[in-house]
XYZ file of C-alpha atoms in Angstrom:
485
model
C 0.000 0.000 0.000
C 1.321 3.442 -0.874
C 2.351 5.520 2.153
C -0.222 8.219 1.416
C -3.086 5.725 1.301
C -1.923 4.114 4.524
C -1.685 7.460 6.312
C -5.147 8.590 5.312
C -6.727 5.239 6.218
C -4.909 4.870 9.513
C -5.777 8.402 10.637
C -9.409 7.345 10.855
C -8.711 4.886 13.660
C -5.640 6.310 15.400
C -7.503 8.558 17.817
C -9.577 5.671 19.181
C -6.519 3.472 19.585
C -4.456 6.246 21.223
C -7.205 7.184 23.675
C -7.368 3.688 25.164
C -5.615 3.178 28.468
C -5.148 -0.598 28.430
C -3.490 -2.906 25.973
C -3.038 -1.283 22.594
C -5.640 -2.130 19.966
C -3.285 -3.259 17.245
C -3.475 -1.428 13.905
C -2.678 -3.384 10.782
C -1.169 -1.741 7.724
C -4.635 -1.969 6.146
C -6.033 0.293 8.842
C -8.076 -2.429 10.592
C -8.167 -2.709 14.373
C -7.334 -6.212 15.549
C -8.198 -6.704 19.197
C -5.845 -9.066 21.021
C -7.227 -12.372 22.229
C -8.767 -11.643 25.608
C -7.754 -15.088 26.838
C -4.091 -14.309 26.236
C -2.499 -12.693 29.262
C 0.931 -11.974 27.803
C 2.590 -11.517 24.443
C 5.873 -13.416 24.205
C 9.018 -12.244 22.433
C 11.357 -14.492 20.439
C 13.956 -16.509 22.283
C 17.164 -14.509 22.573
C 15.442 -11.130 22.297
C 17.846 -8.594 23.820
C 16.531 -6.455 26.683
C 18.399 -3.429 27.972
C 18.485 0.285 28.640
C 20.109 3.393 27.169
C 21.714 6.538 28.600
C 24.091 9.242 27.372
C 27.282 10.683 28.798
C 26.414 14.355 29.285
C 23.003 13.512 30.685
C 24.264 11.309 33.527
C 28.047 11.390 34.039
C 28.777 14.743 35.652
C 32.451 15.207 36.626
C 32.793 17.652 33.748
C 36.162 18.981 34.893
C 37.689 15.812 36.352
C 40.544 13.641 35.118
C 41.408 15.819 32.150
C 37.978 16.078 30.498
C 37.665 19.085 28.228
C 34.512 21.189 27.762
C 31.809 20.125 25.335
C 29.329 22.233 23.395
C 26.714 21.299 25.982
C 28.880 22.659 28.800
C 29.087 25.936 26.917
C 25.414 25.958 25.963
C 24.064 25.056 29.392
C 26.142 27.789 31.029
C 24.725 30.396 28.653
C 22.019 32.397 30.424
C 18.462 31.471 29.518
C 19.248 28.399 27.437
C 18.196 25.666 29.891
C 15.082 25.449 32.063
C 15.762 26.593 35.635
C 19.382 27.357 34.707
C 20.268 23.665 35.053
C 23.553 22.234 33.779
C 25.126 18.793 33.417
C 27.983 19.642 35.767
C 26.887 16.960 38.232
C 24.044 15.295 36.327
C 23.483 11.895 38.014
C 27.115 11.593 39.152
C 27.350 8.374 37.170
C 31.097 8.956 36.790
C 31.486 8.110 40.478
C 28.406 5.914 40.951
C 28.595 3.725 37.845
C 28.990 0.525 39.897
C 25.714 1.238 41.684
C 24.003 1.881 38.355
C 25.372 -1.306 36.831
C 24.018 -3.189 39.828
C 20.575 -1.669 39.177
C 20.708 -2.979 35.607
C 21.798 -6.407 36.763
C 19.023 -6.623 39.371
C 16.481 -5.962 36.633
C 17.989 -8.702 34.469
C 19.071 -6.348 31.692
C 21.464 -7.881 29.170
C 22.525 -4.757 27.226
C 23.540 -1.233 28.127
C 23.849 1.410 25.443
C 25.939 4.228 26.884
C 27.854 6.954 25.126
C 31.524 7.838 25.215
C 32.207 11.494 25.971
C 34.476 12.619 23.147
C 35.893 15.519 25.248
C 36.728 13.080 28.023
C 38.797 10.966 25.637
C 40.222 13.752 23.458
C 39.882 17.083 25.262
C 40.898 18.994 22.118
C 38.856 16.748 19.867
C 41.964 15.622 17.989
C 45.517 14.701 18.888
C 46.510 13.344 22.270
C 44.289 10.772 23.950
C 43.472 11.348 27.610
C 44.256 7.999 29.234
C 42.313 8.804 32.410
C 39.205 9.451 30.361
C 39.416 6.053 28.712
C 40.168 4.487 32.096
C 36.613 5.315 33.173
C 35.093 3.476 30.221
C 37.497 0.605 30.864
C 36.110 0.277 34.401
C 32.529 0.607 33.191
C 32.986 -2.023 30.489
C 34.539 -4.493 32.910
C 31.787 -3.882 35.472
C 29.107 -4.588 32.863
C 30.721 -7.769 31.639
C 31.121 -9.000 35.203
C 27.334 -8.802 35.539
C 26.610 -10.456 32.203
C 25.560 -7.210 30.507
C 26.666 -6.462 26.955
C 28.309 -3.032 26.582
C 26.950 -1.080 23.597
C 29.171 2.026 23.402
C 27.912 4.929 21.296
C 30.741 7.105 20.020
C 28.774 10.344 19.761
C 25.667 11.373 21.670
C 25.678 15.142 21.161
C 28.552 16.288 23.443
C 30.998 17.475 20.776
C 34.271 18.875 22.133
C 34.051 22.658 22.264
C 37.537 22.784 20.761
C 36.126 21.224 17.574
C 33.128 23.530 17.559
C 35.601 26.402 17.556
C 36.881 24.951 14.269
C 33.411 24.711 12.748
C 32.215 21.470 14.331
C 29.756 19.558 12.166
C 29.724 22.333 9.565
C 33.376 21.574 8.732
C 33.751 18.497 6.505
C 37.167 17.829 8.052
C 35.246 16.450 11.020
C 34.842 13.165 9.131
C 38.539 12.539 9.694
C 38.510 13.872 13.256
C 35.656 11.558 14.195
C 37.307 8.540 12.579
C 40.569 9.113 14.460
C 38.611 9.366 17.697
C 36.622 6.203 16.885
C 39.815 4.263 16.186
C 41.334 5.419 19.486
C 38.322 4.352 21.541
C 37.828 0.988 19.849
C 41.539 0.231 20.152
C 41.171 0.476 23.929
C 37.773 -1.165 24.468
C 37.295 -3.296 21.363
C 38.767 -6.428 22.902
C 35.672 -6.576 25.159
C 32.994 -4.375 23.605
C 31.619 -6.010 20.453
C 28.676 -3.789 19.535
C 29.565 -0.281 18.400
C 27.191 2.589 17.659
C 28.590 5.419 15.544
C 26.158 8.310 16.111
C 22.985 9.025 18.021
C 20.244 10.847 16.116
C 22.263 12.888 13.597
C 19.154 14.542 12.162
C 18.157 15.794 15.626
C 21.651 17.193 16.218
C 21.398 19.007 12.898
C 17.819 20.257 13.184
C 17.814 21.513 16.764
C 21.521 22.251 17.213
C 22.256 23.772 13.804
C 18.855 24.713 12.379
C 16.549 26.116 15.041
C 19.168 26.812 17.730
C 17.230 25.111 20.529
C 20.088 22.715 21.336
C 23.849 23.068 21.503
C 25.732 24.583 19.796
C 22.804 26.941 19.155
C 23.342 27.575 15.439
C 20.509 28.445 13.071
C 19.725 28.239 9.375
C 18.658 25.771 6.710
C 22.084 25.515 5.067
C 23.837 25.059 8.398
C 21.379 22.301 9.281
C 21.955 20.449 6.008
C 25.742 20.742 6.331
C 25.538 19.207 9.804
C 23.440 16.319 8.503
C 25.735 15.633 5.569
C 28.959 15.838 7.530
C 27.619 13.530 10.240
C 26.655 11.044 7.528
C 30.114 11.424 6.013
C 31.846 10.965 9.374
C 29.737 7.908 10.085
C 30.559 6.271 6.765
C 34.254 7.063 7.024
C 34.431 5.621 10.536
C 32.427 2.521 9.607
C 34.841 1.732 6.784
C 37.881 2.258 9.001
C 36.517 0.176 11.870
C 35.426 -2.585 9.526
C 39.003 -2.827 8.296
C 40.619 -3.057 11.722
C 37.869 -4.953 13.547
C 37.125 -7.563 10.954
C 34.308 -9.878 12.007
C 34.852 -9.317 15.718
C 32.586 -6.276 15.946
C 28.976 -5.537 15.152
C 28.886 -2.012 13.743
C 25.839 0.190 13.411
C 24.303 3.545 14.151
C 21.210 5.027 15.795
C 18.567 7.182 14.088
C 15.509 8.927 15.435
C 12.726 7.704 13.152
C 9.316 9.306 13.608
C 6.594 8.894 10.970
C 5.531 12.269 9.560
C 1.787 12.634 9.057
C -0.274 15.496 7.621
C -2.269 17.289 10.302
C -5.864 16.115 10.130
C -5.095 13.886 7.155
C -5.685 16.898 4.908
C -4.328 16.867 1.366
C -3.216 20.470 1.860
C -0.889 19.345 4.672
C 0.516 16.330 2.863
C 3.419 18.130 1.079
C 4.589 19.521 4.427
C 4.547 16.053 5.970
C 6.613 14.694 3.077
C 9.172 17.493 3.343
C 9.606 17.014 7.090
C 9.868 13.253 6.568
C 12.693 13.911 4.090
C 14.531 16.128 6.587
C 14.043 14.090 9.755
C 14.059 10.518 8.444
C 15.229 10.129 4.838
C 18.219 12.496 5.007
C 20.015 9.848 7.068
C 18.286 6.650 5.939
C 18.588 7.104 2.177
C 22.314 7.911 1.948
C 23.175 5.030 4.293
C 20.989 2.309 2.794
C 20.427 3.484 -0.786
C 23.442 5.648 -1.573
C 21.307 8.615 -2.570
C 19.811 11.784 -1.146
C 16.044 12.058 -0.621
C 14.491 13.522 -3.762
C 12.996 16.563 -2.018
C 16.442 17.593 -0.723
C 18.643 16.358 -3.549
C 19.376 19.830 -4.915
C 20.214 21.150 -1.433
C 22.639 18.357 -0.646
C 24.185 18.560 -4.114
C 25.464 22.035 -3.212
C 27.194 20.622 -0.134
C 28.429 17.202 -1.206
C 31.564 16.441 -3.165
C 32.099 13.650 -5.696
C 32.432 10.308 -3.956
C 30.668 11.376 -0.754
C 27.700 9.072 -1.207
C 30.018 6.131 -1.823
C 31.734 6.902 1.484
C 28.415 7.174 3.313
C 26.776 4.016 1.950
C 28.411 1.441 4.186
C 27.065 -1.923 5.335
C 25.810 -1.967 8.914
C 25.267 -4.979 11.125
C 22.338 -3.325 12.869
C 20.285 -0.148 12.948
C 19.226 1.418 16.237
C 15.830 3.112 16.170
C 14.784 5.760 18.677
C 11.023 6.202 18.647
C 8.779 8.439 20.741
C 5.814 9.551 18.612
C 4.728 10.608 15.161
C 5.314 14.139 13.857
C 2.130 15.895 12.712
C 3.040 18.468 10.099
C 1.425 21.380 8.297
C 2.724 24.266 6.184
C 4.516 27.030 8.080
C 6.244 29.773 6.053
C 8.401 30.575 9.083
C 9.544 26.981 9.532
C 13.078 25.888 8.753
C 11.825 23.932 5.730
C 8.426 25.565 5.336
C 6.763 23.134 7.722
C 5.619 23.171 11.325
C 4.188 20.938 14.020
C 0.427 20.711 14.444
C -2.002 18.766 16.579
C -2.288 15.006 16.713
C -5.763 13.535 16.117
C -8.348 14.542 18.702
C -8.361 12.235 21.708
C -4.694 11.245 21.444
C -3.107 10.759 24.836
C -0.119 12.975 25.722
C 2.996 12.579 27.857
C 4.149 15.116 30.409
C 6.027 16.914 27.619
C 2.819 17.052 25.560
C 4.162 14.488 23.098
C 1.501 12.299 21.461
C 1.312 8.705 22.642
C 1.111 6.729 19.393
C 2.456 3.201 19.836
C 1.298 2.075 16.388
C 3.742 4.588 14.911
C 6.524 2.263 16.072
C 4.957 -0.617 14.152
C 4.683 1.683 11.150
C 8.328 2.742 11.134
C 9.558 -0.843 11.599
C 7.366 -1.916 8.688
C 8.923 0.786 6.521
C 12.388 -0.491 7.336
C 11.228 -3.948 6.317
C 9.587 -2.852 3.071
C 11.822 -0.006 1.918
C 15.286 -0.628 3.389
C 15.888 -4.362 3.152
C 14.652 -5.351 6.622
C 17.980 -4.798 8.446
C 18.523 -6.139 11.958
C 16.972 -3.474 14.201
C 17.145 -2.669 17.900
C 14.853 -0.133 19.505
C 17.537 1.867 21.281
C 15.333 4.545 22.854
C 11.682 4.526 23.813
C 10.193 6.079 26.921
C 8.145 8.930 28.301
C 8.228 11.873 30.663
C 5.467 11.998 33.243
C 5.223 14.129 36.404
C 6.169 11.493 38.944
C 4.507 11.588 42.363
C 6.091 10.026 45.414
C 3.562 7.985 47.390
C 3.262 7.609 51.184
C 5.665 4.684 50.996
C 8.320 6.921 49.419
C 7.991 5.211 46.049
C 6.994 6.481 42.614
C 4.051 4.438 41.329
C 4.338 5.544 37.685
C 1.412 3.746 36.075
C 1.372 6.116 33.100
C 4.944 5.213 32.196
C 4.189 1.520 32.560
C 1.226 1.934 30.211
C 3.392 3.767 27.687
C 6.087 1.095 27.739
C 3.589 -1.768 27.589
C 1.738 -0.353 24.597
C 4.960 0.287 22.684
C 6.278 -3.182 23.431
C 3.013 -4.641 22.143
C 3.495 -2.556 19.001
C 7.024 -3.942 18.707
C 5.707 -7.493 19.126
C 3.190 -6.857 16.354
C 6.001 -5.715 14.046
C 7.953 -8.903 14.774
C 4.842 -10.973 14.046
C 4.599 -9.220 10.665
C 8.181 -10.144 9.770
C 10.147 -7.101 10.925
C 13.706 -7.965 11.905
C 13.559 -6.551 15.425
C 16.210 -8.073 17.697
C 16.037 -6.118 20.935
C 14.682 -3.221 22.973
C 16.484 -0.721 25.194
C 14.284 1.541 27.276
C 14.945 5.228 27.669
C 16.160 5.587 30.320
C 17.698 4.148 33.458
C 17.828 7.332 35.559
C 15.988 10.614 35.774
C 18.651 12.770 34.149
C 19.588 16.083 32.532
C 17.021 16.287 29.749
C 18.878 18.764 27.524
C 17.123 22.142 27.259
C 14.458 20.912 29.672
C 17.002 20.455 32.470
C 15.962 18.209 35.346
C 12.262 19.007 35.317
C 11.497 16.109 32.939
C 11.437 12.548 34.247
C 12.103 9.682 31.838
C 13.858 7.332 34.237
C 12.939 3.914 35.543
C 14.858 5.011 38.626
C 14.334 8.237 40.567
C 17.412 10.291 41.473
C 17.361 12.615 44.485
C 18.903 15.844 43.207
C 20.468 16.624 46.601
C 21.796 13.261 47.718
C 21.979 11.400 44.359
C 20.188 8.468 46.034
C 18.674 6.068 43.495
C 15.131 4.760 44.103
C 13.616 2.322 41.604
C 10.100 3.231 40.469
C 7.222 0.851 39.861
C 8.166 0.905 36.164
C 11.591 -0.515 37.034
C 9.995 -3.565 38.664
C 7.514 -3.881 35.803
C 10.278 -3.827 33.200
C 12.288 -6.358 35.229
C 9.266 -8.665 35.113
C 9.003 -8.253 31.333
C 12.673 -9.158 30.973
C 12.384 -12.117 33.324
C 9.406 -13.539 31.432
C 10.511 -12.386 27.957
C 6.888 -11.363 27.562
C 4.656 -8.303 27.922
C 1.405 -8.456 29.890
C -1.674 -7.176 28.098
C -2.744 -5.332 31.236
């Protein structure tokens, strides 16, 4: 079925499905609601399905000036007046740098078998290039060994937004030389940890880095403009491809190499034909600008002329590299309509009436995860996929027993896992799921006021307190199955 037909058909039933508070009413690609068998109490996942959790360095580590770490663009950005809610910074974050053993123990207690964490580039190379800071790599050495001792696979991500400020001063992602800088950094990190860490993620959400950090200015480094945004996308793609080729050569068959993209289906607001071109343009920017060069060796048609002004001969050949897996971060769909003031002439609009919302006012649309996994199956060769981020902010309330009973978060996770199970049943090559996130952390421009964690963190004492969702997720992992209620 053509994407446009699917979107217009599915819009008719999405609101009813999203408004439900129990098990998700599954939506097939033909737009038909298929109620789960009421006699079935759980939905099982395939044997060997990988369960884990994801975090990122700047959001949890803290210790920003310890053991030789240099400043990142997020240090600079968060210390700029008015950029972050409540004036928060990642200076201390969750103090994971000192408390990593406690956090690894929390993962082990829940039965998690994978931990996607990110390496802080400025901790390893304070200037972004040149000398490697041994003490910085020592931390990731300790973390890797602690994970393996508990039977947890380390999944290091080489870049999750905290670019060294020293490289930003040289143009950062707008300078195509960064492809070489990133590759040198990747080789240095894998040379130290690659004897134990087998699964390597190149980048986290390059389109988000480009759009919000280099297009709208709402994230570090705070740059704006359409051309700047497109340069940042292209040079991240180029850096990723260059590093993949280099690591493939030195790592051989010992490593599984991949990357992580934020993939959010783009729908026209209200299903209106007049909004459909805007939804296609935003889909090209957010999704296809990274997917198409990697898997098809071409730029999305709607942006081909723009990228042609930036790219050089041979760039697409460098970008189109084989990957052993694709990480998918999914939160909701993007509902788009024309906006002359928008970066690409588009803007966000309302989800269908009745759609549930998270604490950040994001739509709760689990069937969008099924949709994006189906697209990977049908349009991109059905690569091995891991959901590497999925979670929700809700205003947690501490009960009389001192515990957060976060039923809304449990409902969000359950419905998305049921959507993931549906995708597997339809032939999607989904291999694992990593919840976002372990700890309530520094949520970028939102500071600490947003709560995505399975574990509460006391901002004064740093004490960790597992929420009800932590125990629920541990039960899912233990049973390799999701309860319908």
